[in-house]
Each structure stands twice: as C-alpha cells, then as structure tokens.
C-alpha cells in the first residue's frame, strides 16, 4: 500500500535558522502530495500541495517541490520563527480520491528564541 | 467562518461504556472523516463518509461505527469502549469527492478520550 516516510521525528532550531524536513513517499500511482501543520491544541491545517513532477507548492514562507524521480517532497523554510513551532505532516493522495489521505508520522519542530 | 466543531473536547469513560463523539461542519462539505492520533502512529483513518448514509471503512474501523443522518453532522460511536481506544480523535471535512480539493481537509480541534 501507499506510505509516507518523514525522516526526522523531532527538529530543534533557533530563530532565523533554515528548516528542512525530509519526506519520501511510496505509491502505486501518481499521487498528489501535501503538507499539513498542526499547532498545539489544534487539528491539522492544510499548508499546500503539489500534484505534478517539478511543481512547487508554497505557503507562509514554506515550500516544497514534487520530485517524482526521488519520490520526495521535502519541506523547507529559509528563516523560522518561534511561531513555526508545530508538528508538520507530509501526506499523499491517490487520484481515485476514494480513500482519503495517507499521512506520515509527523515531525515536531521546536523553534527557540 | 469555515469551521469544524467537535464535542466534547475531553471525555473520560470506563471500559465497557458506550461513547458518542460528535462532529459538525458549516461548509456544506459532502465528505467527512474520522481519524485517531496516537504518539508514534500519526493520524490513522477510521471512517470516511461521502454523504448522508454513505460511509466507508478506513484503515482501522474495528471497534468503531459511524452515523451520518445530516450532511453537517458526523458521529463516531464506540460500543463498549476499550482501554486501547484511549486517543485523540479528529473529525475533518472536505469538498466533494473528486479533484484535488477533496484532499484539502478541514480538521476540528479534536476530542481527547480516555478509557479507564
């Protein structure tokens, strides 16, 4: 079945550091890829998506590029702030849309002032 | 304001008791979901509802059932709750099935259920 692997379980950074969270996927078809963010005490929120090879998704200073060759969708942000402290989920959705999203296990990002 | 609400936010039950978790949305979304979130396991899909009385099992449906009698409401029922059902439960909704917008899910704030 489909799966999403996030390499980092936890990341600790200082403000203005560069953030990278690695996401790799395995899917039988040509899935759409997503990033969701979950702030403490809240449900996950859609961040952005990409649906084609080499397409870049972005929002709130975060970005990721769909790479079909390496089956990756790594999340990056150039300069993090304390308010970016959250859990980030990479997810994929197959084009039949019938079974919803497959989420990775999440990466907890802690940004310290 | 687009919103998904969940009630209650916190619930403590004893093993064997019945549990009802309620979810509502004000966006007229056709598709709704129930997930549970556990440390180290991420988000796991329990059930999907495509519309009123049109439900489908997700990845971990055992021990759960759902009810959707109105488009804006989706309930998760645990008949005779077990301690391993202690978790945080999230409801979500999305636009109609089909197209990438189906995957832009709006999540509620979650219900923390403890089964003793």
GROMACS .gro file of N, CA and C in nm, chain A residues 32 34 36 38 41-44 46 49 51 89 93-94 97-101 103 105, chain B residues 9 35 37 40-43 45 48 50 57 90 97-100 103-105 107-108:
model
  126
   32UNK      N    1  -0.096   1.300  -0.557
   32UNK     CA    2  -0.075   1.438  -0.517
   32UNK      C    3  -0.010   1.437  -0.378
   34UNK      N    4   0.109   1.659  -0.018
   34UNK     CA    5   0.058   1.765   0.068
   34UNK      C    6   0.147   1.784   0.190
   36UNK      N    7   0.069   1.936   0.581
   36UNK     CA    8  -0.023   1.987   0.681
   36UNK      C    9   0.057   2.028   0.804
   38UNK      N   10   0.020   2.121   1.232
   38UNK     CA   11  -0.066   2.110   1.350
   38UNK      C   12  -0.003   2.187   1.465
   41UNK      N   13  -0.272   2.193   2.053
   41UNK     CA   14  -0.411   2.204   2.092
   41UNK      C   15  -0.509   2.220   1.977
   42UNK      N   16  -0.460   2.210   1.855
   42UNK     CA   17  -0.546   2.227   1.738
   42UNK      C   18  -0.540   2.104   1.647
   43UNK      N   19  -0.634   2.099   1.552
   43UNK     CA   20  -0.627   1.997   1.450
   43UNK      C   21  -0.530   2.038   1.340
   44UNK      N   22  -0.490   1.943   1.257
   44UNK     CA   23  -0.401   1.977   1.145
   44UNK      C   24  -0.467   2.077   1.050
   46UNK      N   25  -0.430   2.239   0.647
   46UNK     CA   26  -0.370   2.230   0.514
   46UNK      C   27  -0.270   2.343   0.495
   49UNK      N   28  -0.005   2.209  -0.146
   49UNK     CA   29   0.000   2.082  -0.217
   49UNK      C   30   0.079   2.098  -0.349
   51UNK      N   31   0.086   1.855  -0.735
   51UNK     CA   32   0.026   1.737  -0.797
   51UNK      C   33   0.102   1.686  -0.918
   89UNK      N   34   0.310   1.746   0.896
   89UNK     CA   35   0.277   1.618   0.837
   89UNK      C   36   0.286   1.626   0.685
   93UNK      N   37  -0.215   1.166  -0.162
   93UNK     CA   38  -0.348   1.126  -0.201
   93UNK      C   39  -0.346   1.068  -0.342
   94UNK      N   40  -0.401   0.949  -0.356
   94UNK     CA   41  -0.407   0.889  -0.488
   94UNK      C   42  -0.519   0.952  -0.570
   97UNK      N   43  -0.919   0.934  -0.515
   97UNK     CA   44  -0.979   1.018  -0.412
   97UNK      C   45  -1.066   0.943  -0.314
   98UNK      N   46  -1.083   0.814  -0.331
   98UNK     CA   47  -1.183   0.742  -0.253
   98UNK      C   48  -1.139   0.711  -0.111
   99UNK      N   49  -1.009   0.704  -0.088
   99UNK     CA   50  -0.961   0.660   0.042
   99UNK      C   51  -0.895   0.770   0.122
  100UNK      N   52  -0.909   0.890   0.084
  100UNK     CA   53  -0.853   0.999   0.163
  100UNK      C   54  -0.702   1.003   0.157
  101UNK      N   55  -0.645   1.072   0.253
  101UNK     CA   56  -0.501   1.094   0.255
  101UNK      C   57  -0.428   0.987   0.335
  103UNK      N   58  -0.105   0.980   0.568
  103UNK     CA   59  -0.017   1.074   0.637
  103UNK      C   60   0.113   1.006   0.681
  105UNK      N   61   0.423   1.015   0.978
  105UNK     CA   62   0.411   1.015   1.123
  105UNK      C   63   0.428   1.152   1.186
  122UNK      N   64  -1.484   1.807   2.403
  122UNK     CA   65  -1.340   1.820   2.380
  122UNK      C   66  -1.260   1.722   2.464
  148UNK      N   67  -1.053   1.042   1.227
  148UNK     CA   68  -0.917   0.994   1.247
  148UNK      C   69  -0.893   0.977   1.397
  150UNK      N   70  -0.540   0.990   1.658
  150UNK     CA   71  -0.400   1.030   1.659
  150UNK      C   72  -0.335   0.978   1.786
  153UNK      N   73   0.357   0.832   1.799
  153UNK     CA   74   0.431   0.733   1.723
  153UNK      C   75   0.354   0.668   1.610
  154UNK      N   76   0.224   0.694   1.603
  154UNK     CA   77   0.142   0.634   1.496
  154UNK      C   78   0.083   0.737   1.402
  155UNK      N   79   0.094   0.861   1.436
  155UNK     CA   80   0.042   0.966   1.349
  155UNK      C   81  -0.110   0.964   1.342
  156UNK      N   82  -0.162   1.004   1.226
  156UNK     CA   83  -0.306   1.010   1.204
  156UNK      C   84  -0.351   0.885   1.130
  158UNK      N   85  -0.684   0.678   0.971
  158UNK     CA   86  -0.821   0.698   0.924
  158UNK      C   87  -0.911   0.586   0.974
  161UNK      N   88  -1.464   0.709   0.651
  161UNK     CA   89  -1.497   0.819   0.561
  161UNK      C   90  -1.647   0.817   0.537
  163UNK      N   91  -1.912   0.980   0.257
  163UNK     CA   92  -1.918   1.053   0.130
  163UNK      C   93  -2.040   1.144   0.125
  170UNK      N   94  -1.537   0.217   0.539
  170UNK     CA   95  -1.432   0.192   0.637
  170UNK      C   96  -1.299   0.252   0.591
  203UNK      N   97  -0.994   1.307   1.578
  203UNK     CA   98  -1.017   1.425   1.495
  203UNK      C   99  -1.121   1.395   1.389
  210UNK      N  100  -1.603   1.469  -0.324
  210UNK     CA  101  -1.504   1.372  -0.367
  210UNK      C  102  -1.475   1.390  -0.516
  211UNK      N  103  -1.349   1.392  -0.549
  211UNK     CA  104  -1.313   1.413  -0.689
  211UNK      C  105  -1.242   1.546  -0.703
  212UNK      N  106  -1.123   1.545  -0.757
  212UNK     CA  107  -1.047   1.669  -0.771
  212UNK      C  108  -0.959   1.691  -0.649
  213UNK      N  109  -0.856   1.769  -0.669
  213UNK     CA  110  -0.759   1.789  -0.562
  213UNK      C  111  -0.818   1.857  -0.440
  216UNK      N  112  -0.879   1.675  -0.113
  216UNK     CA  113  -0.774   1.648  -0.016
  216UNK      C  114  -0.744   1.767   0.075
  217UNK      N  115  -0.805   1.879   0.051
  217UNK     CA  116  -0.786   1.992   0.140
  217UNK      C  117  -0.886   1.977   0.255
  218UNK      N  118  -0.844   1.906   0.354
  218UNK     CA  119  -0.932   1.871   0.462
  218UNK      C  120  -0.927   1.975   0.572
  220UNK      N  121  -0.991   2.029   0.959
  220UNK     CA  122  -0.996   1.948   1.080
  220UNK      C  123  -1.061   2.024   1.196
  221UNK      N  124  -1.128   1.950   1.281
  221UNK     CA  125  -1.176   2.005   1.406
  221UNK      C  126  -1.065   2.009   1.509
   0.00000   0.00000   0.00000
